[in-house]
mmCIF file of C-alpha atoms and ligand atoms in Angstrom:
data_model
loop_
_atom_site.group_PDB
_atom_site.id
_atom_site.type_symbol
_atom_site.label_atom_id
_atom_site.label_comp_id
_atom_site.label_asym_id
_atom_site.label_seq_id
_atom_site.Cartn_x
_atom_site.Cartn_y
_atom_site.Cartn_z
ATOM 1 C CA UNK F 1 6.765 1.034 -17.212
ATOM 2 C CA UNK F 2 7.341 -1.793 -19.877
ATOM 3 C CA UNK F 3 9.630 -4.336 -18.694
ATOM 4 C CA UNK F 4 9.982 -2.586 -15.133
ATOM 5 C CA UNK F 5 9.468 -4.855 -11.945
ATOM 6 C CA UNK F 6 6.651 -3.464 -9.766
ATOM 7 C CA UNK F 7 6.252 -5.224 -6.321
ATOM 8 C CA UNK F 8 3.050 -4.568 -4.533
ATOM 9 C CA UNK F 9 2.199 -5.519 -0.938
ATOM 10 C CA UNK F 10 -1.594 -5.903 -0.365
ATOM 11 C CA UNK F 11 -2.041 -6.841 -3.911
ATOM 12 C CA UNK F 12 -5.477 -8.897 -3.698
ATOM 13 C CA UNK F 13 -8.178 -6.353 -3.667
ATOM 14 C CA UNK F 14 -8.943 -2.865 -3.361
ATOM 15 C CA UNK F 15 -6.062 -0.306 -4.263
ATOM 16 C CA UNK F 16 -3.335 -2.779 -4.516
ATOM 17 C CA UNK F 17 -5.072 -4.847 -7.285
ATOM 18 C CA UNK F 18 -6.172 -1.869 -9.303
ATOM 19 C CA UNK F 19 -2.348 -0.783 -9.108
ATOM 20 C CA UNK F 20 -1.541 -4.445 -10.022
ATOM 21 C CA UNK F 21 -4.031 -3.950 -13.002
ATOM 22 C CA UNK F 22 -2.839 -0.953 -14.191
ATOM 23 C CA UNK F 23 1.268 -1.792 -13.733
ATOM 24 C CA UNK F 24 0.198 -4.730 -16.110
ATOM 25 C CA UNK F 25 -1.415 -2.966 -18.640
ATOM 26 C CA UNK F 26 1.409 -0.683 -19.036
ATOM 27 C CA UNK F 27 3.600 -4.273 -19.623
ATOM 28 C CA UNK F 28 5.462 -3.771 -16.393
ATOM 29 C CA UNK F 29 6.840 -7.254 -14.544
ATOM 30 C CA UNK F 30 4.748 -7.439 -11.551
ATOM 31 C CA UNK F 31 4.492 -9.443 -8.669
ATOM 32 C CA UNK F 32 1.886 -8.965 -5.822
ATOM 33 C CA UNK F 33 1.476 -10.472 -2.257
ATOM 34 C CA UNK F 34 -1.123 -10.853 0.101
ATOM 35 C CA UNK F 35 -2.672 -13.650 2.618
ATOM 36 C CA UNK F 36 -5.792 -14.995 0.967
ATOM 37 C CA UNK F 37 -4.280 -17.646 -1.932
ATOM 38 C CA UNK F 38 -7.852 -17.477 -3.716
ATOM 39 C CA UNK F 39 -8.173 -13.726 -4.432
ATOM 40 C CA UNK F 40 -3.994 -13.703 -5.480
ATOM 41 C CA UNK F 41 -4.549 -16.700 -7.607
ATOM 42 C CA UNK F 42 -7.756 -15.255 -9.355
ATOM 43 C CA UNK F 43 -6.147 -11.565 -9.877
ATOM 44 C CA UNK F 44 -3.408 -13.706 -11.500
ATOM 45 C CA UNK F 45 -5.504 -15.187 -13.899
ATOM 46 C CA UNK F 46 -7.332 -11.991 -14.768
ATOM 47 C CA UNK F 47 -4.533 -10.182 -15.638
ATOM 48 C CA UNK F 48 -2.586 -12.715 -17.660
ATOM 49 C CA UNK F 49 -5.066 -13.025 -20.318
ATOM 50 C CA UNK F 50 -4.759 -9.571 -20.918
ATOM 51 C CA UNK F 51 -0.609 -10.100 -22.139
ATOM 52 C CA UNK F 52 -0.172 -8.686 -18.572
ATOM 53 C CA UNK F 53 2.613 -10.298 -16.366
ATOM 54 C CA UNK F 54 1.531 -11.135 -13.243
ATOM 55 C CA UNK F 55 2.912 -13.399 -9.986
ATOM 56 C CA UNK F 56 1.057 -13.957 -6.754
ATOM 57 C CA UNK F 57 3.160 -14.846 -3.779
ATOM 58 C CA UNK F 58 1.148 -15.581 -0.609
ATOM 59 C CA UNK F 59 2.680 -13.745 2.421
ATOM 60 C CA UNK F 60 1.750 -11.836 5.502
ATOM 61 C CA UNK F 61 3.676 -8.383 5.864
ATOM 62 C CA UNK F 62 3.854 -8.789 9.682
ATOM 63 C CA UNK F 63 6.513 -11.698 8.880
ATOM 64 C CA UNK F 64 9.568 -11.159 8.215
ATOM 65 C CA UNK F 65 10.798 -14.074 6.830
ATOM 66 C CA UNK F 66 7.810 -13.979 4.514
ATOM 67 C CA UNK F 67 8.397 -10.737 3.168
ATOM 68 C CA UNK F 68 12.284 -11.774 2.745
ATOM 69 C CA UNK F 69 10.924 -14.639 0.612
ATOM 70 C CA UNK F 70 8.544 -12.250 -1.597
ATOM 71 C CA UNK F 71 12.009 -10.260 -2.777
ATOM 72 C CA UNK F 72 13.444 -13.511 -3.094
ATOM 73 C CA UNK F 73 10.934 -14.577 -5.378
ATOM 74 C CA UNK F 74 11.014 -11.132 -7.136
ATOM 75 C CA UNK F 75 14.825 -10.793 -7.394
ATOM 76 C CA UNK F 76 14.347 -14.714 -9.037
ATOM 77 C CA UNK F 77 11.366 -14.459 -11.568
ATOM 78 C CA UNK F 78 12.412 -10.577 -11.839
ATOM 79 C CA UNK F 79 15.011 -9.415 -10.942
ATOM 80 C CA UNK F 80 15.342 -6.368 -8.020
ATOM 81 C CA UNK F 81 12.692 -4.272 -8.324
ATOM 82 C CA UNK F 82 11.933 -1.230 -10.168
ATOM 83 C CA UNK F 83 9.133 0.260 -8.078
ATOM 84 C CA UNK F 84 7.840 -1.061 -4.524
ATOM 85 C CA UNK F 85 4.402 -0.160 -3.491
ATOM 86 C CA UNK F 86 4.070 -0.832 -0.091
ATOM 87 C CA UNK F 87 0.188 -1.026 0.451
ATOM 88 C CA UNK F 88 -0.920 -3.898 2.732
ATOM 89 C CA UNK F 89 -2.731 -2.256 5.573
ATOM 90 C CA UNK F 90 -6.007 -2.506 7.698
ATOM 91 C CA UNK F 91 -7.777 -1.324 10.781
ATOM 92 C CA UNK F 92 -8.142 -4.725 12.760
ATOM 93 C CA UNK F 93 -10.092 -2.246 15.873
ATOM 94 C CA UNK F 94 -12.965 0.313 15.950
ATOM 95 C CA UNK F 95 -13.624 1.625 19.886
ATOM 96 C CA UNK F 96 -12.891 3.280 22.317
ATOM 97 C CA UNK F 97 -8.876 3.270 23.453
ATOM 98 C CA UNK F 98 -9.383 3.194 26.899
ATOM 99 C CA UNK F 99 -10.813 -0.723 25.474
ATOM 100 C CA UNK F 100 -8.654 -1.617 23.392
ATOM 101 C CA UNK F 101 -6.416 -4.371 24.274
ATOM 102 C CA UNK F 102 -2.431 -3.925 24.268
ATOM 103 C CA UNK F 103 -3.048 -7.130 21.808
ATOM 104 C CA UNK F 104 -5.355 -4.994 19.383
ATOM 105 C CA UNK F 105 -2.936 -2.408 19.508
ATOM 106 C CA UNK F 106 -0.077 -4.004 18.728
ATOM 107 C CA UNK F 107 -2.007 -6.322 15.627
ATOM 108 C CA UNK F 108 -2.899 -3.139 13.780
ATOM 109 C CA UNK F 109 0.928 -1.896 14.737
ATOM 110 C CA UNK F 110 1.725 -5.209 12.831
ATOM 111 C CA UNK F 111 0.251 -5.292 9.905
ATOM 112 C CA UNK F 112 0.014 -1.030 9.350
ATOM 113 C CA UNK F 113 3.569 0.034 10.136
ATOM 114 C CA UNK F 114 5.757 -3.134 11.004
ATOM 115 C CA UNK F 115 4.829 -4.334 7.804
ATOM 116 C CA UNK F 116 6.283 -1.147 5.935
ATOM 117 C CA UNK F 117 9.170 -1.408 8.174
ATOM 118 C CA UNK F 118 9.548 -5.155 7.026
ATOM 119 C CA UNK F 119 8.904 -4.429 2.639
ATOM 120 C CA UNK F 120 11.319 -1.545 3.273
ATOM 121 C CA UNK F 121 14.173 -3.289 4.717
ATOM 122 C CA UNK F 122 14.026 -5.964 2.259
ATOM 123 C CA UNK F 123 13.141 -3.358 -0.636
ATOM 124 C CA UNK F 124 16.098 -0.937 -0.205
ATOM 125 C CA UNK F 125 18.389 -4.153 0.163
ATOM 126 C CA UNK F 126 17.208 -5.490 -3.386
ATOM 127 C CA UNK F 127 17.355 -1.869 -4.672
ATOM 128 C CA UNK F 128 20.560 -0.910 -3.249
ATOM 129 C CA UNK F 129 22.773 -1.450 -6.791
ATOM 130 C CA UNK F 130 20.242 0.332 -8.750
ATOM 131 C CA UNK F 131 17.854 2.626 -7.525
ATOM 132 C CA UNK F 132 14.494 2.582 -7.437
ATOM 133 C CA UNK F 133 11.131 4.417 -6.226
ATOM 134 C CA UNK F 134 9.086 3.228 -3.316
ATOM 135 C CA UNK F 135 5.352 4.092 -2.648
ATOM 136 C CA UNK F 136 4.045 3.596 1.004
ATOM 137 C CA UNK F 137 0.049 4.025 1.754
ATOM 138 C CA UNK F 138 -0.239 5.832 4.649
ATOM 139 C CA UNK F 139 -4.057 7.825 5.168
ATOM 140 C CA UNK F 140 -5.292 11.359 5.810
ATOM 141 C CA UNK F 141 -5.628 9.243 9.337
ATOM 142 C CA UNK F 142 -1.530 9.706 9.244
ATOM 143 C CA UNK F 143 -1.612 13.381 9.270
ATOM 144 C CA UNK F 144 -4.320 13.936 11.507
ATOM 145 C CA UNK F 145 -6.121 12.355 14.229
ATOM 146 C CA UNK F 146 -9.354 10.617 14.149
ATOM 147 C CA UNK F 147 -11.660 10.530 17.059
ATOM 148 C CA UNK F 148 -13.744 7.698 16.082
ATOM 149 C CA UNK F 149 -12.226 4.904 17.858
ATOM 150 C CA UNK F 150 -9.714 3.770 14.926
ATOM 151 C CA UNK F 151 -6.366 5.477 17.551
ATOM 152 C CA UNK F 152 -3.911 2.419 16.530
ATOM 153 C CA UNK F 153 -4.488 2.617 13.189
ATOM 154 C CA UNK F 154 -4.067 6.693 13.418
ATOM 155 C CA UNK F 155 -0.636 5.776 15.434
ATOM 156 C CA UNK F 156 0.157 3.286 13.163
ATOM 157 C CA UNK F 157 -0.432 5.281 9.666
ATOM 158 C CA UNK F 158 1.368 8.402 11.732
ATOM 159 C CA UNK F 159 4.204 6.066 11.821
ATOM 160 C CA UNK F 160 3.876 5.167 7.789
ATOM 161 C CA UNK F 161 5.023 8.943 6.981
ATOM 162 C CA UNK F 162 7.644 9.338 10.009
ATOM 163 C CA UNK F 163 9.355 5.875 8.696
ATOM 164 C CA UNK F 164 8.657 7.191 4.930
ATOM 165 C CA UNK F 165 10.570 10.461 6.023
ATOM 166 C CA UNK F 166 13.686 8.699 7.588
ATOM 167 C CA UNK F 167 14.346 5.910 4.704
ATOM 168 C CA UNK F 168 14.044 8.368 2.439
ATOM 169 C CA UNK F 169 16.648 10.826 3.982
ATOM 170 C CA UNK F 170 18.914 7.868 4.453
ATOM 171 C CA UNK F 171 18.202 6.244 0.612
ATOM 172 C CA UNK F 172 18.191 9.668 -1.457
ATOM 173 C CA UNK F 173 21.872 9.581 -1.956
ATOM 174 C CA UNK F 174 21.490 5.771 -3.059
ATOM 175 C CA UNK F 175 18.694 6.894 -5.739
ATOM 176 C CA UNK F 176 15.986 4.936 -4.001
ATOM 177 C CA UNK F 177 13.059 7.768 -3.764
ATOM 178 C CA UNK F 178 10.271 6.660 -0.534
ATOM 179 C CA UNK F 179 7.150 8.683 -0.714
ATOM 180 C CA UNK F 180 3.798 7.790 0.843
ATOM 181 C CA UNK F 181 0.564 8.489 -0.330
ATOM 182 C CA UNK F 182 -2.131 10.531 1.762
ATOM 183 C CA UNK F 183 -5.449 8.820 0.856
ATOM 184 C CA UNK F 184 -8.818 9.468 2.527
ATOM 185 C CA UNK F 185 -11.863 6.959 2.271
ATOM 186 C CA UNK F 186 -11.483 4.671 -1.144
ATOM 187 C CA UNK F 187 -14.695 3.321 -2.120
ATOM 188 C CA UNK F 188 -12.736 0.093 -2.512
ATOM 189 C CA UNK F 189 -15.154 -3.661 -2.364
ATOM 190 C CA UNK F 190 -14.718 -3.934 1.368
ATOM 191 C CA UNK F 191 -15.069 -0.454 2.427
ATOM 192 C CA UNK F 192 -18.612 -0.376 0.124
ATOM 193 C CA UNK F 193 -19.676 -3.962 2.094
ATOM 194 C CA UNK F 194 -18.561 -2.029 5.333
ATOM 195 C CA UNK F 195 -20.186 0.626 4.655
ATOM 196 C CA UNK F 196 -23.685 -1.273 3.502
ATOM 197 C CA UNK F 197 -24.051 -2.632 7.262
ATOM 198 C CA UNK F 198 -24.041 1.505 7.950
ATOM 199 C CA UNK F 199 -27.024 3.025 5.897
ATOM 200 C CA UNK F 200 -26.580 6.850 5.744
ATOM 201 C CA UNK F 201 -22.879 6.464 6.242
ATOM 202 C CA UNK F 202 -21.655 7.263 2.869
ATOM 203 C CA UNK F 203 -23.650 10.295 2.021
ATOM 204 C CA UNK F 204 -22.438 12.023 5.475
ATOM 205 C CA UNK F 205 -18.706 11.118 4.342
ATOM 206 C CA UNK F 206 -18.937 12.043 1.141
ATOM 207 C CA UNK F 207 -20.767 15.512 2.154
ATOM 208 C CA UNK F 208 -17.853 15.940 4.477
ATOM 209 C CA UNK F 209 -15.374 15.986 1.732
ATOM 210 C CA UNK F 210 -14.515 19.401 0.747
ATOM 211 C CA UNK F 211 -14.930 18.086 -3.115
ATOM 212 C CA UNK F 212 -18.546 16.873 -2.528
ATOM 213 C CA UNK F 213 -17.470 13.092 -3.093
ATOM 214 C CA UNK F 214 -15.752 9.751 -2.218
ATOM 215 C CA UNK F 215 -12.856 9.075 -3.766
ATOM 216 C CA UNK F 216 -12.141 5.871 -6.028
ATOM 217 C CA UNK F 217 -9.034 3.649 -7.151
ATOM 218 C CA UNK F 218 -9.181 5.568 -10.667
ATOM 219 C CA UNK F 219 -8.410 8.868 -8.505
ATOM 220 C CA UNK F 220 -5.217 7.222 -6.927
ATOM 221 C CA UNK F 221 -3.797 5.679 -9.407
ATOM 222 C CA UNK F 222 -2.304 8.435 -11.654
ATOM 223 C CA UNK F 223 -0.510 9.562 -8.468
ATOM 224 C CA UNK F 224 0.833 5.709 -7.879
ATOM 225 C CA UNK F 225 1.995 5.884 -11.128
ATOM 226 C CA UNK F 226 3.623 9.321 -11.505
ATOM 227 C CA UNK F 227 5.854 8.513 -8.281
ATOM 228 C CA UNK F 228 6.822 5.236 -10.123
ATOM 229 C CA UNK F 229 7.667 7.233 -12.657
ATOM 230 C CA UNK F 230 10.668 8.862 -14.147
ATOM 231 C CA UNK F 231 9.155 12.037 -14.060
ATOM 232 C CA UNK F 232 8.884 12.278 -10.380
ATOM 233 C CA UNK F 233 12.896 12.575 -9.516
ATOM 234 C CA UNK F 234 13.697 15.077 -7.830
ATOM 235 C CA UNK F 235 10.313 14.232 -5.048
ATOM 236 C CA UNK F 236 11.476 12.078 -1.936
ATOM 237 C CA UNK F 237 10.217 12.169 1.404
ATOM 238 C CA UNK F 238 7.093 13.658 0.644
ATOM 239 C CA UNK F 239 3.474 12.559 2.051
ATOM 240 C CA UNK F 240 1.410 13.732 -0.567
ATOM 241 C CA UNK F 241 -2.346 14.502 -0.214
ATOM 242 C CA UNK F 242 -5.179 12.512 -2.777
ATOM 243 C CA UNK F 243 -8.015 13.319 -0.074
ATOM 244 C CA UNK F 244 -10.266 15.902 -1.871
ATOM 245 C CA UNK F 245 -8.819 18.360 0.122
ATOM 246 C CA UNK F 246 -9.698 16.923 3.279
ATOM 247 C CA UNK F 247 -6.830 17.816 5.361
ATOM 248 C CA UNK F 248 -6.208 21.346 3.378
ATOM 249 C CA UNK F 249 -7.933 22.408 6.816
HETATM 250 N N1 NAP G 301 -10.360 2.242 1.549
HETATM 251 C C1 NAP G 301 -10.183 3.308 2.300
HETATM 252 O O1 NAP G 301 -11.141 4.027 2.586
HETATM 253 C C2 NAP G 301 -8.810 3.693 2.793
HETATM 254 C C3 NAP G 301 -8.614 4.948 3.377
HETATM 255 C C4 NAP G 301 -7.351 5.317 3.826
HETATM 256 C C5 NAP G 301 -6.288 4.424 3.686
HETATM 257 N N2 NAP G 301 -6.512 3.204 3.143
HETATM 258 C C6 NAP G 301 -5.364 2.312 3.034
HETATM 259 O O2 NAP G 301 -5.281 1.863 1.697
HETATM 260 C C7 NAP G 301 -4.635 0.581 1.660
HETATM 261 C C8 NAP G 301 -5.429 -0.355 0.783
HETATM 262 O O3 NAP G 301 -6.676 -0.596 1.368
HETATM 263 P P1 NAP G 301 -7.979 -0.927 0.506
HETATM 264 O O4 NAP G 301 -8.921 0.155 0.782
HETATM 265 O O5 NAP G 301 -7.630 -1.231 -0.892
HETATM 266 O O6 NAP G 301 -8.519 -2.202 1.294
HETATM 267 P P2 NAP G 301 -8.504 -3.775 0.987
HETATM 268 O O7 NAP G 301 -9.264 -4.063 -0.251
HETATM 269 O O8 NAP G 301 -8.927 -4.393 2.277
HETATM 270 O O9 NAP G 301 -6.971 -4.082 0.702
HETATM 271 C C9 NAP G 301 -6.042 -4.305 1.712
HETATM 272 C C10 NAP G 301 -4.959 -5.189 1.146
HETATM 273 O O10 NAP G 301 -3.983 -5.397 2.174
HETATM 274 C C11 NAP G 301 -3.764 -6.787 2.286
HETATM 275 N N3 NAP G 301 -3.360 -7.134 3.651
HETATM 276 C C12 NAP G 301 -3.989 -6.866 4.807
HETATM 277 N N4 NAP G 301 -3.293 -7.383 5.826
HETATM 278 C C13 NAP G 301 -2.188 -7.973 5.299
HETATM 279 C C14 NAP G 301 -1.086 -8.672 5.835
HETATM 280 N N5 NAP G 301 -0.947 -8.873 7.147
HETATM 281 N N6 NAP G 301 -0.143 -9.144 4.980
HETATM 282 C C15 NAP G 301 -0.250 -8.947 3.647
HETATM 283 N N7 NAP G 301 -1.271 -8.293 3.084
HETATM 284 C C16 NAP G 301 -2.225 -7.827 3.898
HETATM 285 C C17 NAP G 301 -5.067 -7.445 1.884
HETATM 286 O O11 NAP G 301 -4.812 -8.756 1.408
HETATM 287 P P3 NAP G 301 -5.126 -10.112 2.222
HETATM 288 O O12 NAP G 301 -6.418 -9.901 2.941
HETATM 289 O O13 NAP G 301 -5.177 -11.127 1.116
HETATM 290 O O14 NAP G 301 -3.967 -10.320 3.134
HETATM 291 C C18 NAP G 301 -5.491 -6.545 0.730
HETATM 292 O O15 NAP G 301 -4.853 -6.962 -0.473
HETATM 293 C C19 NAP G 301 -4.474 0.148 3.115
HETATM 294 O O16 NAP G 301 -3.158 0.425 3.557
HETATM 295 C C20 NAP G 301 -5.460 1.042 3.857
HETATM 296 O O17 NAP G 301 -5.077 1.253 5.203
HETATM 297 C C21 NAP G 301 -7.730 2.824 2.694
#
C-alpha cells in the first residue's frame, strides 16, 4: 500500500476510520470524508503523528457536487486514486413500513445507495487512465431481508450489491475491480451506545451468530485490505460474506 491513494467515504468513525488507520499505517496516501468537521479533524491529527498521511475533507455523500469536490481534492493533494472504499452509510428509520414516510424512505435511499452511486461515478472517472479497486459496504441486510422495521435500509443495501454488480461488469475491461463487502453487526462506538439503551440486546445477537460472537473492525479489515490489494485480481463483482456465517443459511 505505500505511496497508494486510498479514498474512504464515511471516514470519521466506526469501520471507515479503522480502514483510515490501518491504510496509514501501511504508508498509503489517504484521504477520508464525512459530515461532522470535529471527528475528521481529530482522526487527522491521530494519524499524522504516527508518519501516517492523512486528509479530511468534509462532505455529505448524498451531494453530488460534494463528492465531485472530494476527487477533486484527491486527484490535487493525490493524485487519482488507487483504492476507493465506499463506506458512508446509515439507517436514518427503525418501524414499521406501512409508517414510514416516502421522506424517510427516500433519506436512507440517499445516503445508503445514492451515495455509492455518487463516489462511483466520480471514482471510475478519476480511475479511468489507470485502474484501480473499489470497495462498497453493503450488509448481510443486502442479501437478505430483515423484518425488524429497518425495510429502506434493506432496499437500499440490496441496491449497494445490484449497483456493485453492474459497475463492475461495465469497469472490468477498464481494470477498475468493484466489490462490496457483506458485513453483519460491527461492534463499532455507535452501534455499542445503540445498543447500551437495549440491555440484553447484544447477547441475543451475538447468540444468533452461527460463530457464537459479534464481529469487530479487526475482523473486516484484512478483507478491506486484500480487495485493495494486488492479490485480489482476478475478483470483481463479488459481494463477499464477513458475517460469521450468518447468511450461510
Ligand atoms: N455497525 C454495524 O453493525 C453494521 C452492520 C452492517 C453494515 N454496516 C455498514 O457499515 C458502514 C459503516 O458503519 P459503522 O458501523 O462504522 O457506523 P458509523 O460509525 O456510524 O460510521 C458511519 C460513517 O458514515 C458516515 N456518514 C453517514 N452519513 C453520511 C453522509 N450522508 N455523507 C458522508 N458520510 C456519511 C459517518 O460520518 P458523519 O457522521 O461524519 O457523516 C461515519 O463516518 C455503513 O455503511 C453501515 O451501513 C454496519
Amino acid at each position: 500500500m505505500k505511496g497508494k491513494t486510498i479514498l474512504i467515504t464515511g471516514g470519521t468513525s466506526g469501520l471507515g476510520a479503522a480502514a483510515a488507520r490501518a491504510f496509514a499505517a501501511m504508508e498509503a496516501r489517504v484521504i477520508f470524508c464525512g459530515r461532522r468537521l470535529a471527528e475528521g479533524l481529530q482522526l487527522e491529527t491521530n494519524i499524522r503523528p504516527d508518519g501516517g498521511e492523512a486528509t479530511f475533507v468534509q462532505a455529505d455523500v448524498t451531494n453530488e457536487q460534494e463528492v465531485e469536490h472530494l476527487l477533486n481534492e484527491t486527484c490535487r493533494r493525490y493524485g487519482p486514486p488507487d483504492v476507493a472504499f465506499n463506506n458512508a452509510g446509515a439507517n436514518l428509520y427503525t418501524g414499521p413500513l406501512e409508517q414510514m414516510t416516502s421522506r424517510q424512505f427516500s433519506d436512507t435511499l440517499a445516503v445508503n445507495l445514492t451515495g455509492i452511486f455518487h463516489s462511483l461515478k466520480y471514482e471510475i472517472l478519476a480511475m479511468k487512465a489507470h485502474g484501480g479497486s473499489i470497495i462498497n459496504t453493503a450488509s448481510t441486510a443486502g442479501v437478505k431481508g430483515v423484518g425488524q422495521g429497518i425495510a429502506a435500509y434493506v432496499a437500499a443495501k440490496h441496491g449497494v450489491i445490484g449497483l456493485t454488480k453492474a459497475a463492475a461488469l461495465e469497469q472490468a475491461r477498464h481494470n477498475i475491480r468493484v466489490n462490496a463487502l457483506v458485513v453483519s453487526a460491527i461492534q463499532t462506538e455507535q452501534w455499542l451506545q445503540r445498543m447500551a439503551a437495549k440491555p440484553g440486546m447484544q447477547e441475543k445477537i451475538a447468540a444468533g451468530m452461527p460463530i457464537g460472537r459479534i464481529s469487530t473492525v479487526e475482523d473486516i479489515i484484512p478483507l478491506i485490505l486484500f480487495l485493495a490489494s494486488e492479490q485480489s485480481t482476478y475478483i470483481t463483482g463479488a459481494a463477499i460474506p464477513v458475517d460469521g456465517g450468518i447468511t450461510a443459511g
